[in-house]
CSV table of C-alpha atoms in Angstrom, one decimal:
chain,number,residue,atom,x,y,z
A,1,UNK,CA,-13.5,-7.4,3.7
A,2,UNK,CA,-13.1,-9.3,6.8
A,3,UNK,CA,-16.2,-12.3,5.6
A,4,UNK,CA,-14.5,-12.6,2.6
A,5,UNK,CA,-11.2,-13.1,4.2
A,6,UNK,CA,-13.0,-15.5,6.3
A,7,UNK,CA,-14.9,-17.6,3.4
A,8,UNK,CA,-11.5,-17.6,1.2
A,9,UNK,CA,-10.0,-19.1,4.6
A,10,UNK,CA,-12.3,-21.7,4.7
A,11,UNK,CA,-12.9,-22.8,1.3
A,12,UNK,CA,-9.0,-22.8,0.2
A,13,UNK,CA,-6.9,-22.5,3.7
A,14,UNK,CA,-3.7,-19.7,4.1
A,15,UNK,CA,-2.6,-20.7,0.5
A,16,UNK,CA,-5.4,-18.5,-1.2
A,17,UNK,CA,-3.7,-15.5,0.7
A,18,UNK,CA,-0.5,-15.9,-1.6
A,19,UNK,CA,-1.6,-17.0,-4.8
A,20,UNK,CA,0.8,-15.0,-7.2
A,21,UNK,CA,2.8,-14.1,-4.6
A,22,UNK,CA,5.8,-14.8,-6.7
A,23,UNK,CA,5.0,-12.8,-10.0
A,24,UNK,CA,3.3,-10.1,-7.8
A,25,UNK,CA,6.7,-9.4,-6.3
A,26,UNK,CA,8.5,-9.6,-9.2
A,27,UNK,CA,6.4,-7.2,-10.9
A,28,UNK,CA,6.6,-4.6,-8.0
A,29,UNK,CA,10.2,-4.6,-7.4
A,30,UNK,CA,10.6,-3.8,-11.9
A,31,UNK,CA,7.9,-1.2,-11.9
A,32,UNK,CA,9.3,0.8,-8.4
A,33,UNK,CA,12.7,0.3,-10.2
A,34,UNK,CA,12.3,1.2,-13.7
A,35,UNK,CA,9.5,4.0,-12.5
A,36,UNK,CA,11.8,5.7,-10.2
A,37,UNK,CA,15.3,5.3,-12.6
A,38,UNK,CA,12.7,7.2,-15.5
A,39,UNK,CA,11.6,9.5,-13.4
A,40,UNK,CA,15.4,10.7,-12.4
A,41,UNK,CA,16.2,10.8,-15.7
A,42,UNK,CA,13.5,13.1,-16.4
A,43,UNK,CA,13.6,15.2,-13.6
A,44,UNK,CA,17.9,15.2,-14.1
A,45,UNK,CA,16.7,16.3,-17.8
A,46,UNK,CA,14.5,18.8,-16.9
A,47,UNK,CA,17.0,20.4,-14.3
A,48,UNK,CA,19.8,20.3,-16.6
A,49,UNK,CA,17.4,22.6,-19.2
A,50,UNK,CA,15.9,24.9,-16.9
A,51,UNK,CA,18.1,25.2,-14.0
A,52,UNK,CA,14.8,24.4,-11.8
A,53,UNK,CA,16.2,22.1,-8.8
A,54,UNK,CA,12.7,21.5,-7.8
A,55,UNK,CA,9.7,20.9,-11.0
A,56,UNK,CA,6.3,22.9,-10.5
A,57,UNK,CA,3.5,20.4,-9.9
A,58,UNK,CA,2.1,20.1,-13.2
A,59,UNK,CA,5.4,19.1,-14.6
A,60,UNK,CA,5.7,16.9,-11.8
A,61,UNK,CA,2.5,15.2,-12.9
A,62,UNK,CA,3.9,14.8,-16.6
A,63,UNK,CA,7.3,13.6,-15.5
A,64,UNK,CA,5.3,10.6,-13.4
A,65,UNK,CA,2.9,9.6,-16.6
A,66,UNK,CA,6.0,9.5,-18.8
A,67,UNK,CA,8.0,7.7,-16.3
A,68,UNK,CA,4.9,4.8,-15.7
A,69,UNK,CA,4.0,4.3,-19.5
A,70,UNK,CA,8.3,3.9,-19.7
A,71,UNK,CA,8.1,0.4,-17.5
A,72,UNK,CA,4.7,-1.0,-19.2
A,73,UNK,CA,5.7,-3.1,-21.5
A,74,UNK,CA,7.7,-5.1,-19.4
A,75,UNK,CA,5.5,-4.8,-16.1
A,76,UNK,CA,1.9,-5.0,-17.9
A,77,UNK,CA,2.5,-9.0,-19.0
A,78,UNK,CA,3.9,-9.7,-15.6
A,79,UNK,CA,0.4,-8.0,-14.1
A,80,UNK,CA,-1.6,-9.4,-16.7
A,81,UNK,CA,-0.4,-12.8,-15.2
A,82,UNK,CA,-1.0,-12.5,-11.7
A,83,UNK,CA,-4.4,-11.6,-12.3
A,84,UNK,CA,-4.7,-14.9,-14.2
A,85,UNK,CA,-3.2,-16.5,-11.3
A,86,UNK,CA,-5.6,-15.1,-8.3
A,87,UNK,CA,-8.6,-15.6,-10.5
A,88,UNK,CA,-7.6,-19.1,-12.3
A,89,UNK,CA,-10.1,-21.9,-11.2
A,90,UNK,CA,-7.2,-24.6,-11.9
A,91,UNK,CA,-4.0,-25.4,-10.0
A,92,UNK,CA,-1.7,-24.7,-12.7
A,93,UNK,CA,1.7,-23.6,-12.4
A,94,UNK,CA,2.5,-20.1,-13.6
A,95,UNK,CA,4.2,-20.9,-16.5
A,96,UNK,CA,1.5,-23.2,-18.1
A,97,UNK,CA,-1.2,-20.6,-17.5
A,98,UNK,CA,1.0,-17.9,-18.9
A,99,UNK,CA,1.7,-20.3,-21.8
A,100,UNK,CA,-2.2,-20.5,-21.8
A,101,UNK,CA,-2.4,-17.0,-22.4
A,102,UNK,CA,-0.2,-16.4,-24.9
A,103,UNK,CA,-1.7,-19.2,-27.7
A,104,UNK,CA,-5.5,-18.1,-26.5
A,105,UNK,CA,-4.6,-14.6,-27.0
A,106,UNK,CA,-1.2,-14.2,-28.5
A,107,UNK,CA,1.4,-11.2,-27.3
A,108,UNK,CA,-1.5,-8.6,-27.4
A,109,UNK,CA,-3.2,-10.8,-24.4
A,110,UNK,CA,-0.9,-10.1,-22.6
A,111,UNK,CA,-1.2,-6.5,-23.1
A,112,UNK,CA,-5.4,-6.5,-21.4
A,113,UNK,CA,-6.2,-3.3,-19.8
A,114,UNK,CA,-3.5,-0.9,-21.2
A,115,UNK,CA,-6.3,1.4,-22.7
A,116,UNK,CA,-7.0,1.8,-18.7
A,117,UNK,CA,-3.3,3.6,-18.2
A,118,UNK,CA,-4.5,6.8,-19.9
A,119,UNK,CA,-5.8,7.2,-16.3
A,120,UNK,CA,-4.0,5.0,-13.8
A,121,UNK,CA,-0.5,6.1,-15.3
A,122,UNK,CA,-1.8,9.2,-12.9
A,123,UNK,CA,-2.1,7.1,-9.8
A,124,UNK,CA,1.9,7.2,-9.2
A,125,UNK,CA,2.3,10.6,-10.6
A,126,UNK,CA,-0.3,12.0,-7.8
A,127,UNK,CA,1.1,9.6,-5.0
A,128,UNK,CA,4.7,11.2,-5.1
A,129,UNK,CA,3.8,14.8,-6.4
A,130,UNK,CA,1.4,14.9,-2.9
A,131,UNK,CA,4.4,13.3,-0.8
A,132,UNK,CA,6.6,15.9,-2.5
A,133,UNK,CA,4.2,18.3,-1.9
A,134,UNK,CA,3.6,17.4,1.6
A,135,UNK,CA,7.2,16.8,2.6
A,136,UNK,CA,8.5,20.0,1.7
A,137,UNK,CA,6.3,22.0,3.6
A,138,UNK,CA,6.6,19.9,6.5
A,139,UNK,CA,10.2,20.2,6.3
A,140,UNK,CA,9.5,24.1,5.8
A,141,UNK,CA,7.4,24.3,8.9
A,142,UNK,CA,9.9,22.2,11.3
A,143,UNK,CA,13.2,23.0,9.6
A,144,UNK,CA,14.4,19.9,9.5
A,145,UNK,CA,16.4,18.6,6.5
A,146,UNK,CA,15.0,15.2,6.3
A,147,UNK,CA,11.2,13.5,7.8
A,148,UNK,CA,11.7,10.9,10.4
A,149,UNK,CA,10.3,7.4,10.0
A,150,UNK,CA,6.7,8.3,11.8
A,151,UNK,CA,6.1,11.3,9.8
A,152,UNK,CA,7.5,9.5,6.3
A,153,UNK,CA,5.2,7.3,7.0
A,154,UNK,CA,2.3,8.9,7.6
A,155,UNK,CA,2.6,11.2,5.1
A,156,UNK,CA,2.9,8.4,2.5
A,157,UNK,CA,-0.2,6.6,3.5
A,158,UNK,CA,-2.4,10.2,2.7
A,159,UNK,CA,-0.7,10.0,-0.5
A,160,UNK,CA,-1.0,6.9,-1.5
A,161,UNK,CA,-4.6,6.7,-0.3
A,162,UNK,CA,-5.7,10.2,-2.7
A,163,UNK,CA,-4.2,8.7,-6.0
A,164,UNK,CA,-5.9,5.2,-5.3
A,165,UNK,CA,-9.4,7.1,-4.6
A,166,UNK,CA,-8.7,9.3,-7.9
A,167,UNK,CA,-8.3,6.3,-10.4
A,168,UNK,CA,-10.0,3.4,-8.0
A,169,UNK,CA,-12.6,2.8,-10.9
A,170,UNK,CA,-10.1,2.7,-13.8
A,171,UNK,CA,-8.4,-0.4,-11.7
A,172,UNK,CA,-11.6,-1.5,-11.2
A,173,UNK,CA,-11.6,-1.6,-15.1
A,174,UNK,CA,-8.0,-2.5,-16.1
A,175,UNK,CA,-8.6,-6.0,-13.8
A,176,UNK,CA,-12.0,-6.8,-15.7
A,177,UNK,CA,-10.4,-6.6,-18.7
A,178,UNK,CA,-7.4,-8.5,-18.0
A,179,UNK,CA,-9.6,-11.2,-16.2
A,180,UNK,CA,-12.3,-11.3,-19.0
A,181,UNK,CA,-12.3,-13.6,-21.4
A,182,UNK,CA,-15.3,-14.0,-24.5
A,183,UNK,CA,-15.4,-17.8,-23.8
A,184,UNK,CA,-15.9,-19.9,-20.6
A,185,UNK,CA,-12.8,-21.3,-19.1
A,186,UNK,CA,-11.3,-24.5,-20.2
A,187,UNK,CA,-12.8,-26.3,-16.7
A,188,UNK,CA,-16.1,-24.6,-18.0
A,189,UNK,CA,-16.6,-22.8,-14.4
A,190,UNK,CA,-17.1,-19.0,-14.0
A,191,UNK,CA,-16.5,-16.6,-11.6
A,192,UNK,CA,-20.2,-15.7,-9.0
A,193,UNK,CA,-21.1,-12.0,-8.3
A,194,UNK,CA,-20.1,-12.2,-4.7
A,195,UNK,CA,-16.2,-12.9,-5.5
A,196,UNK,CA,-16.5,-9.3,-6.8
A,197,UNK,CA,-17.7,-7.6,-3.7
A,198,UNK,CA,-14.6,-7.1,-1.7
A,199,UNK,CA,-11.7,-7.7,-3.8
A,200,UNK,CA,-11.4,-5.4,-7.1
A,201,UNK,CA,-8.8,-8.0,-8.5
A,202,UNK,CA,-11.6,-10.6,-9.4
A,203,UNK,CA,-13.7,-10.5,-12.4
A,204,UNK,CA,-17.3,-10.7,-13.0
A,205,UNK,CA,-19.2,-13.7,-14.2
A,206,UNK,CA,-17.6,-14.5,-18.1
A,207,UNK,CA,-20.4,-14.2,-20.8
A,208,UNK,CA,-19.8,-14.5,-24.8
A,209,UNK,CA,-21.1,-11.1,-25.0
A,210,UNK,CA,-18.7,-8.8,-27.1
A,211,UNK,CA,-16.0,-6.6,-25.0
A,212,UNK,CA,-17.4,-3.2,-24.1
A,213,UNK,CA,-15.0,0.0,-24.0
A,214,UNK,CA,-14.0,1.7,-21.1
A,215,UNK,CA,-16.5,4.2,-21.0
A,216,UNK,CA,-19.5,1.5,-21.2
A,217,UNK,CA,-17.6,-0.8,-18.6
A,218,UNK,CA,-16.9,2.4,-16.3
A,219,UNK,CA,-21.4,3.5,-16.7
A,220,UNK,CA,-22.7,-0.4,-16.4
A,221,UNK,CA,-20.3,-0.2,-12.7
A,222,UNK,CA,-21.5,3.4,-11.8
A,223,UNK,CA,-25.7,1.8,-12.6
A,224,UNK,CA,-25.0,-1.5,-10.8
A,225,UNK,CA,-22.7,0.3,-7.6
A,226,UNK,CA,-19.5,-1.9,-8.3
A,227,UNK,CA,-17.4,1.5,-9.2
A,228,UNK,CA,-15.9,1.4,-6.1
A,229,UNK,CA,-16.5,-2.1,-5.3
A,230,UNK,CA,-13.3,-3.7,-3.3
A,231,UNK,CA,-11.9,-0.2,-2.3
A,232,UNK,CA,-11.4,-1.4,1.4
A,233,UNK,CA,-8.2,-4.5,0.3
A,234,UNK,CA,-6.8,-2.3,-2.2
A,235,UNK,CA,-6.3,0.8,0.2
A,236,UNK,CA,-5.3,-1.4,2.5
A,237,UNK,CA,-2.7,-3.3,0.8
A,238,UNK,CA,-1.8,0.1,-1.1
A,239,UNK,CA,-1.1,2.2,1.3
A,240,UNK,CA,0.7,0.2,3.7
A,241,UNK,CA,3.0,-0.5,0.9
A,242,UNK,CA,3.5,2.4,-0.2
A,243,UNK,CA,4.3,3.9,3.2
A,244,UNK,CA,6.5,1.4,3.9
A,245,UNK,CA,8.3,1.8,0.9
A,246,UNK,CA,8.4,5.9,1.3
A,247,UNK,CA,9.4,5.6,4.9
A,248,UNK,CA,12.2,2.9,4.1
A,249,UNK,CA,13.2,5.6,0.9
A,250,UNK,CA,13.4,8.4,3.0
A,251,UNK,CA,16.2,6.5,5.7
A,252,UNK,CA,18.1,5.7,2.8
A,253,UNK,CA,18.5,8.9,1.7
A,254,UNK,CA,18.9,10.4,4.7
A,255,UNK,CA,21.6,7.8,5.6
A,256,UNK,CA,23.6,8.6,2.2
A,257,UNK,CA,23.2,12.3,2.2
A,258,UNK,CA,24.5,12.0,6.5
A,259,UNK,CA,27.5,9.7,4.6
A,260,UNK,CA,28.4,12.0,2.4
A,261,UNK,CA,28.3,15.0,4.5
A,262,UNK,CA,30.5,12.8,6.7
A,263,UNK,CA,32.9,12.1,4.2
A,264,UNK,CA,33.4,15.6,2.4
């Protein structure tokens, strides 16, 4: 990971580093916000028809798939696009390559990779069911009523770090196809083998061959060792966000709930 920081560094400068910055954050902050207002909704649902304050862990698992396939079709364009953006050999602005997209492809172009979700729409579902899981018998053990920063933290960075290994290859997938196209690139270039080695959101060389499924894409990866091919950036830059993001969550609460109390 480190040489391939290093060659990006010295072929494009700091710049490379924040390609798609923009639509990258855009399409984090709707997915966490449109992922976590479903989820309430569900889990408010499910309360208010069982009486169950907390859900058992396979309904927690359900609740999460419902809740990601609920922000999709606005986030998956916005992803689809980013992806076009780190892997784009041209320096064209956002908005002409997503304009690219759409009269190469049409509306379902920009909808690559959804067949993947089957799977990954797990990944946030077993990230917050383990911090669940993990928080409440912390809490248990200390009798505390709320984690502190260190241990919110921590205990979001094993979670985050067991969903990404569960569905790692279906990423893997979802990018390829999202990256892929069945031409060559209007500058004619492609992308070499070694941009694939340590970063899992570049594609592989484009050929005019026809697009495999899932299954054939996931088996050609396990023969040729590139299933887990780039796990080292996207742990990285996973679960330091996402236990940034818990630990930040869990002051919030913890503020309002001390408000409240405060208040009442």
């Amino acid at each position: 990971m480190v040489e391939y920081a290093k060659r990006l560094y010295k072929e494009k400068g700091t710049g490379v580093f924040w390609e798609g910055v923009e639509t990258s954050a855009i399409q984090s902050a709707t997915e966490k916000a449109l992922y976590f207002f479903a989820y309430t909704l569900l889990k408010n649902a499910h309360h208010s028809l069982t009486g169950t304050p907390h859900p058992s862990t396979t309904t927690n698992l359900a609740m999460g798939c419902m809740a990601e396939w609920a922000h999709l079709p606005v986030t998956l364009p916005i992803d689809c696009l980013t992806t076009k953006i780190c892997t784009s050999k041209t320096n064209e602005s956002p908005y002409a390559l997503f304009m690219a997209m759409l009269s190469e492809k049409g509306v379902k172009g920009m909808y690559r990779g959804i067949q993947a979700y089957w799977v990954l729409c797990l990944k946030p579902s077993i990230q917050y069911t383990v911090f669940e899981q993990l928080k409440r018998r912390s809490l248990v053990r200390s009798g505390k009523r709320s984690l502190s920063s260190g241990e919110a933290f921590l205990l979001g960075m094993i979670a985050r770090t067991i969903a990404t290994m569960c569905v790692f290859p279906y990423l893997r997938v979802k990018v390829v196809m999202q990256a892929r196209q069945n031409t060559t690139t209007r500058t004619g270039t492609s992308t070499s083998n070694d941009d694939v080695e340590n970063n899992p959101h570049t594609p592989p060389p484009q050929t005019d061959e026809p697009e495999e499924s899932i299954v054939e894409m996931l088996w050609h990866m396990q023969k040729g060792g590139d299933l887990f091919r780039g796990i080292g950036p996207e742990l990285t830059r996973g679960v330091l966000s996402a236990a940034f993001m818990l630990m930040a969550k869990e002051r919030i609460s913890s503020l309002i709930h001390n408000m409240v109390l405060s208040k009442s």
